[in-house]
XYZ file of C-alpha atoms in Angstrom:
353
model
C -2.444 -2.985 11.062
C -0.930 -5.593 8.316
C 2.558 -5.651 7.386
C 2.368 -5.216 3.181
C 4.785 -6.275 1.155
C 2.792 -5.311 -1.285
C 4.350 -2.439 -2.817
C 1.117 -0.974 -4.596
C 0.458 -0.562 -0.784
C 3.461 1.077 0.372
C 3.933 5.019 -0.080
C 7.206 7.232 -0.370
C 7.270 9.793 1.879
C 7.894 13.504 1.437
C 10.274 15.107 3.253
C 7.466 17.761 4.358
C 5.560 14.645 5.416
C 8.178 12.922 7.190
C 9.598 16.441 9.525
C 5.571 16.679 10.462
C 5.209 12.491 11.751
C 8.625 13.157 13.498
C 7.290 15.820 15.078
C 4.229 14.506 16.175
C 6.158 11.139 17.465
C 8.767 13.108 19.578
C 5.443 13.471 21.730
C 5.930 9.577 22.377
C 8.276 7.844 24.626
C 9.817 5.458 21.796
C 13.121 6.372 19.543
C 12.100 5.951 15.636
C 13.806 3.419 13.891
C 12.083 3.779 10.518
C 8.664 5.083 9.170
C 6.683 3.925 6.348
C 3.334 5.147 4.850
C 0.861 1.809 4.320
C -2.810 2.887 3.175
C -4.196 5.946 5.246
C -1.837 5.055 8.012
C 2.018 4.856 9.292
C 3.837 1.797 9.989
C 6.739 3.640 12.777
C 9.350 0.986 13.626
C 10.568 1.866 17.766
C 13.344 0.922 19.802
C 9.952 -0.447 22.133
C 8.351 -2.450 18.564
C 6.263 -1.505 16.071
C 3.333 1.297 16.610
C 0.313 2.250 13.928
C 0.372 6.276 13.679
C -3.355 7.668 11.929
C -3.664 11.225 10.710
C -7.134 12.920 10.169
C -8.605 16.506 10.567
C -10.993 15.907 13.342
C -10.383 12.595 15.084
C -10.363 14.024 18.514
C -13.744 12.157 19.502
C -12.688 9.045 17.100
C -9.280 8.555 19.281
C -11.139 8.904 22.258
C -13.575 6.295 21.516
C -11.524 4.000 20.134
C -9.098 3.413 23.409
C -12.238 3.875 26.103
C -13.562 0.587 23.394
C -10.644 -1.193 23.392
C -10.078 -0.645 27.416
C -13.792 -1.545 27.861
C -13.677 -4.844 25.441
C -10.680 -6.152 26.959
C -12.813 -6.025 31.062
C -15.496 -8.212 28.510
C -12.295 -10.379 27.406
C -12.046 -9.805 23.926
C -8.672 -9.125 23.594
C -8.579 -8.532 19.407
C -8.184 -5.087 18.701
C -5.194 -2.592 18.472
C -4.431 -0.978 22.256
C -3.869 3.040 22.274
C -0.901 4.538 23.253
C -0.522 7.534 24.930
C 1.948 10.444 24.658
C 4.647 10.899 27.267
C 2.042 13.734 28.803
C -0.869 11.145 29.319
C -2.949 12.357 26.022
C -4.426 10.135 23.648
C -4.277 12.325 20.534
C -2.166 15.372 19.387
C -3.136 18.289 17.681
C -0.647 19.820 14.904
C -0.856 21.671 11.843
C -4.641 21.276 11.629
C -4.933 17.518 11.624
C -5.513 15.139 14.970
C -3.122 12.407 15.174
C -3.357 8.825 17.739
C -1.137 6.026 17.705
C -2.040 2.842 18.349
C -0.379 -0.774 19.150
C 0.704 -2.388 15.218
C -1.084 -6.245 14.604
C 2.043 -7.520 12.675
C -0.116 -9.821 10.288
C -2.060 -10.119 6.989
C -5.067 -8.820 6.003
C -7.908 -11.444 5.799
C -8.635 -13.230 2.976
C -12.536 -13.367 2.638
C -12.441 -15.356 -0.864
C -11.927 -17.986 1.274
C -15.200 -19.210 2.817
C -12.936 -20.696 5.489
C -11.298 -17.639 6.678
C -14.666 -15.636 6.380
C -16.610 -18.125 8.974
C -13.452 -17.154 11.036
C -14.252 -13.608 10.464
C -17.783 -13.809 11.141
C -16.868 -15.507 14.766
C -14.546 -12.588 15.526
C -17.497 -10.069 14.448
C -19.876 -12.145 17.096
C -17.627 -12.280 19.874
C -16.902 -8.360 19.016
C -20.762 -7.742 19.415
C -21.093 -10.163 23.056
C -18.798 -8.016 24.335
C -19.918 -4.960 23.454
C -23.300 -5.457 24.933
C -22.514 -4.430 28.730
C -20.361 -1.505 27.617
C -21.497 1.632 28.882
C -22.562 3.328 25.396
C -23.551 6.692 27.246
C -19.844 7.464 27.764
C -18.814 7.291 23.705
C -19.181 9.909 21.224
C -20.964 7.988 18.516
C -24.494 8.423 16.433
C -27.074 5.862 16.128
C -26.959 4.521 12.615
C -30.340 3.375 13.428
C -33.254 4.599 10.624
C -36.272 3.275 9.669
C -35.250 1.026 6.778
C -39.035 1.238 5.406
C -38.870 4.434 4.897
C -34.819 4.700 3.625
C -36.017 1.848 1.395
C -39.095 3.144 -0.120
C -37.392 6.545 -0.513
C -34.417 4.524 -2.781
C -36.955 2.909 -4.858
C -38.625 6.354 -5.816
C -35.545 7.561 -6.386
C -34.893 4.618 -9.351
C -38.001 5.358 -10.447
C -37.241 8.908 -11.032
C -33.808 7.795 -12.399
C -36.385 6.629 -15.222
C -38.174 9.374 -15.750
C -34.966 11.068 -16.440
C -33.522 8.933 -18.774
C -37.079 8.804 -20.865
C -37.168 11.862 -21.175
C -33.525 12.546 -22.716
C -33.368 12.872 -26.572
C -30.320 11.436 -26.692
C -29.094 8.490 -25.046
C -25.642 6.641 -24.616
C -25.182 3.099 -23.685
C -25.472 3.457 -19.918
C -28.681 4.799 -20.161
C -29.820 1.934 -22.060
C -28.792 -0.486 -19.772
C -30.014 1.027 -16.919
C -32.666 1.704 -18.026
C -33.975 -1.722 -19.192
C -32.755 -2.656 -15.512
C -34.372 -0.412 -13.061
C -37.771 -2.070 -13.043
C -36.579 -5.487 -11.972
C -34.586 -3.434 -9.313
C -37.326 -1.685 -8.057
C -39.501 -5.038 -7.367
C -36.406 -6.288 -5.386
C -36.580 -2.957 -3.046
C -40.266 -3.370 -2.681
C -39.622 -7.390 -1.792
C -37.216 -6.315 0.822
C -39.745 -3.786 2.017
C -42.443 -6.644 1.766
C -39.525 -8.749 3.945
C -39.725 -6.109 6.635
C -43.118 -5.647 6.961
C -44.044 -9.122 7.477
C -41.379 -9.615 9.933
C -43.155 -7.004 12.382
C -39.853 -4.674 11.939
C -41.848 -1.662 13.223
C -42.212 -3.273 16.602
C -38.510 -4.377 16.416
C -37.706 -0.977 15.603
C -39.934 0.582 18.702
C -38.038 -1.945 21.326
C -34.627 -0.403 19.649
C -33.092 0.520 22.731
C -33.108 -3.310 23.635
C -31.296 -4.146 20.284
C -29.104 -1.347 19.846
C -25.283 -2.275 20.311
C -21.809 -0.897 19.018
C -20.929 -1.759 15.623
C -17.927 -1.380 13.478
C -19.849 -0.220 10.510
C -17.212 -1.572 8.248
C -16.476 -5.019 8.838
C -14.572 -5.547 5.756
C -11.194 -7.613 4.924
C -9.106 -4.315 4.329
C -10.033 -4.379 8.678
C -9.434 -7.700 9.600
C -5.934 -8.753 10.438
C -4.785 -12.656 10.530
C -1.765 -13.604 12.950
C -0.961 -16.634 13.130
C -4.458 -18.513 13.743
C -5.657 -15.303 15.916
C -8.185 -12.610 14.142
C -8.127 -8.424 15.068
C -10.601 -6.326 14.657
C -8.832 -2.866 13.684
C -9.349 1.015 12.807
C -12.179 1.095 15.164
C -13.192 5.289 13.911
C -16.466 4.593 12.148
C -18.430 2.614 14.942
C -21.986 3.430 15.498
C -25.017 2.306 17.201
C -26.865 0.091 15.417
C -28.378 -3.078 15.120
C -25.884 -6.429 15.311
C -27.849 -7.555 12.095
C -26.590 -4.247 10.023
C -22.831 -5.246 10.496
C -23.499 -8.862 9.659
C -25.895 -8.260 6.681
C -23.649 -5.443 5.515
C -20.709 -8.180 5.579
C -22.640 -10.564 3.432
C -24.132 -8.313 0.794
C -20.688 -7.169 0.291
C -19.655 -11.182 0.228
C -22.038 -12.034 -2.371
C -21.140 -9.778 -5.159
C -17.815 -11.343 -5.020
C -17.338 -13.998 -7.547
C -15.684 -16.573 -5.082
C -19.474 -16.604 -3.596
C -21.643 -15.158 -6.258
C -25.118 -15.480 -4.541
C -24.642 -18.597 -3.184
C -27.069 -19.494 -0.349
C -24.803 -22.347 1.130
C -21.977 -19.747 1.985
C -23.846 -17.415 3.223
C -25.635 -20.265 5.358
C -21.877 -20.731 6.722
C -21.032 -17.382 7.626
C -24.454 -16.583 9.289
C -24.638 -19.972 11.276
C -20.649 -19.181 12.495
C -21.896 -16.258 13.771
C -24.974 -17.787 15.572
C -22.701 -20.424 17.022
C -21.469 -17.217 19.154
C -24.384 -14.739 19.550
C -27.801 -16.360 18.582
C -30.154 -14.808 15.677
C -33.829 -14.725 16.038
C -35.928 -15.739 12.874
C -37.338 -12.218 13.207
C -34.171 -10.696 12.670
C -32.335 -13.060 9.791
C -35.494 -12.237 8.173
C -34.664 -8.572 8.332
C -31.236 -8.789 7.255
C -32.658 -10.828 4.354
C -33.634 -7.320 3.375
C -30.717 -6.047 4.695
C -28.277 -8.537 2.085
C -31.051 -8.657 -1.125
C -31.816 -4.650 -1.229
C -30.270 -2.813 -4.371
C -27.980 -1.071 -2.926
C -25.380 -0.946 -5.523
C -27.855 -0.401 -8.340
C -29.553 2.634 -6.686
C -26.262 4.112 -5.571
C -25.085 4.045 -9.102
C -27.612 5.742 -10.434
C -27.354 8.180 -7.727
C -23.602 8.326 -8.775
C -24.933 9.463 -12.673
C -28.459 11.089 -12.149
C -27.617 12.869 -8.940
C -24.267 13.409 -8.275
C -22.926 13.281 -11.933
C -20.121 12.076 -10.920
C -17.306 12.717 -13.642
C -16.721 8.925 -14.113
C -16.057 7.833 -18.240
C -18.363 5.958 -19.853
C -16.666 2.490 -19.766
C -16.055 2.965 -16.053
C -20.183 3.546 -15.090
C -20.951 0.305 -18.000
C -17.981 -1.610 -15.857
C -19.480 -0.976 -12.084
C -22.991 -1.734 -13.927
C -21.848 -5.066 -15.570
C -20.145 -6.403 -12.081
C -23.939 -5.386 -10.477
C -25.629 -7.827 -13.387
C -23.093 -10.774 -13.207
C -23.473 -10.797 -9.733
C -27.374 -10.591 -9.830
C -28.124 -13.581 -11.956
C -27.948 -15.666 -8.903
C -29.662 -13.165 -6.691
C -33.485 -14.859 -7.517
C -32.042 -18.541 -6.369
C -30.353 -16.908 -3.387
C -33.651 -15.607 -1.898
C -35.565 -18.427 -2.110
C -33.124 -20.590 -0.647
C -32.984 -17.910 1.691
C -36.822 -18.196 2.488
C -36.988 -22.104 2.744
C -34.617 -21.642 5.390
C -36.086 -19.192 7.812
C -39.215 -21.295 7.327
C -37.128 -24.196 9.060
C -35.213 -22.228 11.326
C -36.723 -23.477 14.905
C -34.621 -19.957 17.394
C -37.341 -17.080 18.337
């Protein structure tokens, strides 16, 4: 975990709250010096150094997978993740007033800036190397779900649901300004779903998907900055509770989509070129699979969840908050045409199969 001194970051805690983490750390074999709330977790300063403390209602399966990872990465020699502690009765987790607590080592460092392109190529080295070793780990012995679905299908299924997102709107009497928008929007939206369906279809992703259980690895799932922790010139992967099985290319293409509606990157092919070729400098890419997580990165993810967020879920959100998350998906998207081409002209080059 990162040491903020950020106080938007940094939480008071209640007296209610601190009697319960006492509690639960008299289970440890470490004197507490001081206790601080950062995020969703708990920065405990020990006579034996600084420890990260997580609370959740039902991480029993979570904190067991997470130190049988971390024990199993390190025999693969990746050595950049949190270690788990265990209580002074050889458990990894305690149970207590209805919620599972775990304590792991504390990465004193800084979260990752991924504005800069520099420190994201880092990142995307750390995510390969994460992925090598991962791939002789016994996956048979961890509690996790394959994340694995057709994406044909999960796509095709999004794009009707846009299109019926449509329907709706026609058919109110009355509409505000989001409708509008969205509206005028959800046809060019559409043809992107069906390009990346296009994408996976010509890149025989059926057969990729039948020859799965050659493919399938452990992934974080959410390979984001907020995870990442800098020290000194060393990377750490941390909070390791949402890994799945899944493909390598669903971390990585996750990682970029997410990049490229940033405005430090905006769509642009080159840095995205950088990140991906990082992480091929460590685990190699087939053209087969960049060209799925083409589909992967260009899919309208954000669009179709936000309609999802209005149509569906009606989620009470005011009106200048849904135009705001709709306006960030448009300036973002301007690019998104030059992106995939550039995109294209590469795998057409690209020589690994």
């Amino acid at each position: 975990m990162v040491d903020y001194r950020n106080a938007e970051f940094v939480e008071i805690l209640k007296n209610k709250e601190l009697k319960m983490i006492n509690k639960v750390i008299s289970k440890y074999d470490f004197t507490v010096i001081d206790i601080k709330k950062v995020r969703s977790a708990y920065k405990i300063e020990t006579d034996k150094g600084m420890f990260c403390l997580k609370r959740m209602r039902h991480g029993t399966k979570k904190a067991y997978n997470g130190n049988y990872l971390t024990s199993e990465l390190k025999k693969n020699n990746f050595y950049n993740t949190a270690g788990y502690i265990k209580t002074t009765d050889g458990k990894f987790f305690i149970h207590h007033k209805g919620y599972v607590f775990y304590v792991t080592e504390w990465i004193n460092g800084e979260e990752c800036n991924m504005n800069d392109i520099n420190e994201t190529v880092n990142c995307a080295k750390l995510l390969a190397n994460f992925h090598s070793a991962c791939k002789n780990i016994d996956k048979s012995k961890l509690y996790i779900e394959s994340n694995t679905k057709n994406l044909m299908t999960f796509f095709m299924r999004c794009v009707n649901d846009m299109r019926s997102y449509k329907r709706l709107i026609s058919s109110k009497k009355l509409k505000n300004g989001f409708d509008e928008e969205y509206e005028k929007l959800i046809d060019r939206y559409c043809d992107i779903g069906l390009l990346s369906i296009k994408l996976l279809n010509e890149s025989s992703y059926l057969s990729f998907l039948k020859n799965y259980d050659k493919k399938k690895t452990i992934c974080h799932d959410s390979f984001y900055y907020q995870n990442i922790i800098k020290k000194d010139d060393k990377y750490y992967i941390i909070d390791l509770d949402s890994i799945v099985i899944d493909f390598e290319i669903s971390d990585l293409g996750k990682m970029i989509r997410r990049l490229m509606f940033k405005k430090e990157y905006n769509w642009d092919f080159e840095k995205a070129k950088l990140v991906m070729e990082a992480y091929m400098s460590i685990n190699k890419l087939t053209r087969e699979e960049l060209q799925i997580m083409l589909a992967i990165i260009i899919f309208p993810h954000k669009f179709w969840k936000l309609g999802k967020k209005r149509y569906v879920k009606c989620k009470n959100w005011t009106e200048k908050k849904y135009i705001k998350r709709l306006n960030k998906i448009i300036d973002a998207g301007e690019f998104q045409d030059k992106f995939i081409q550039k995109y294209i002209d590469y795998l057409k080059k690209y020589n690994y199969n």
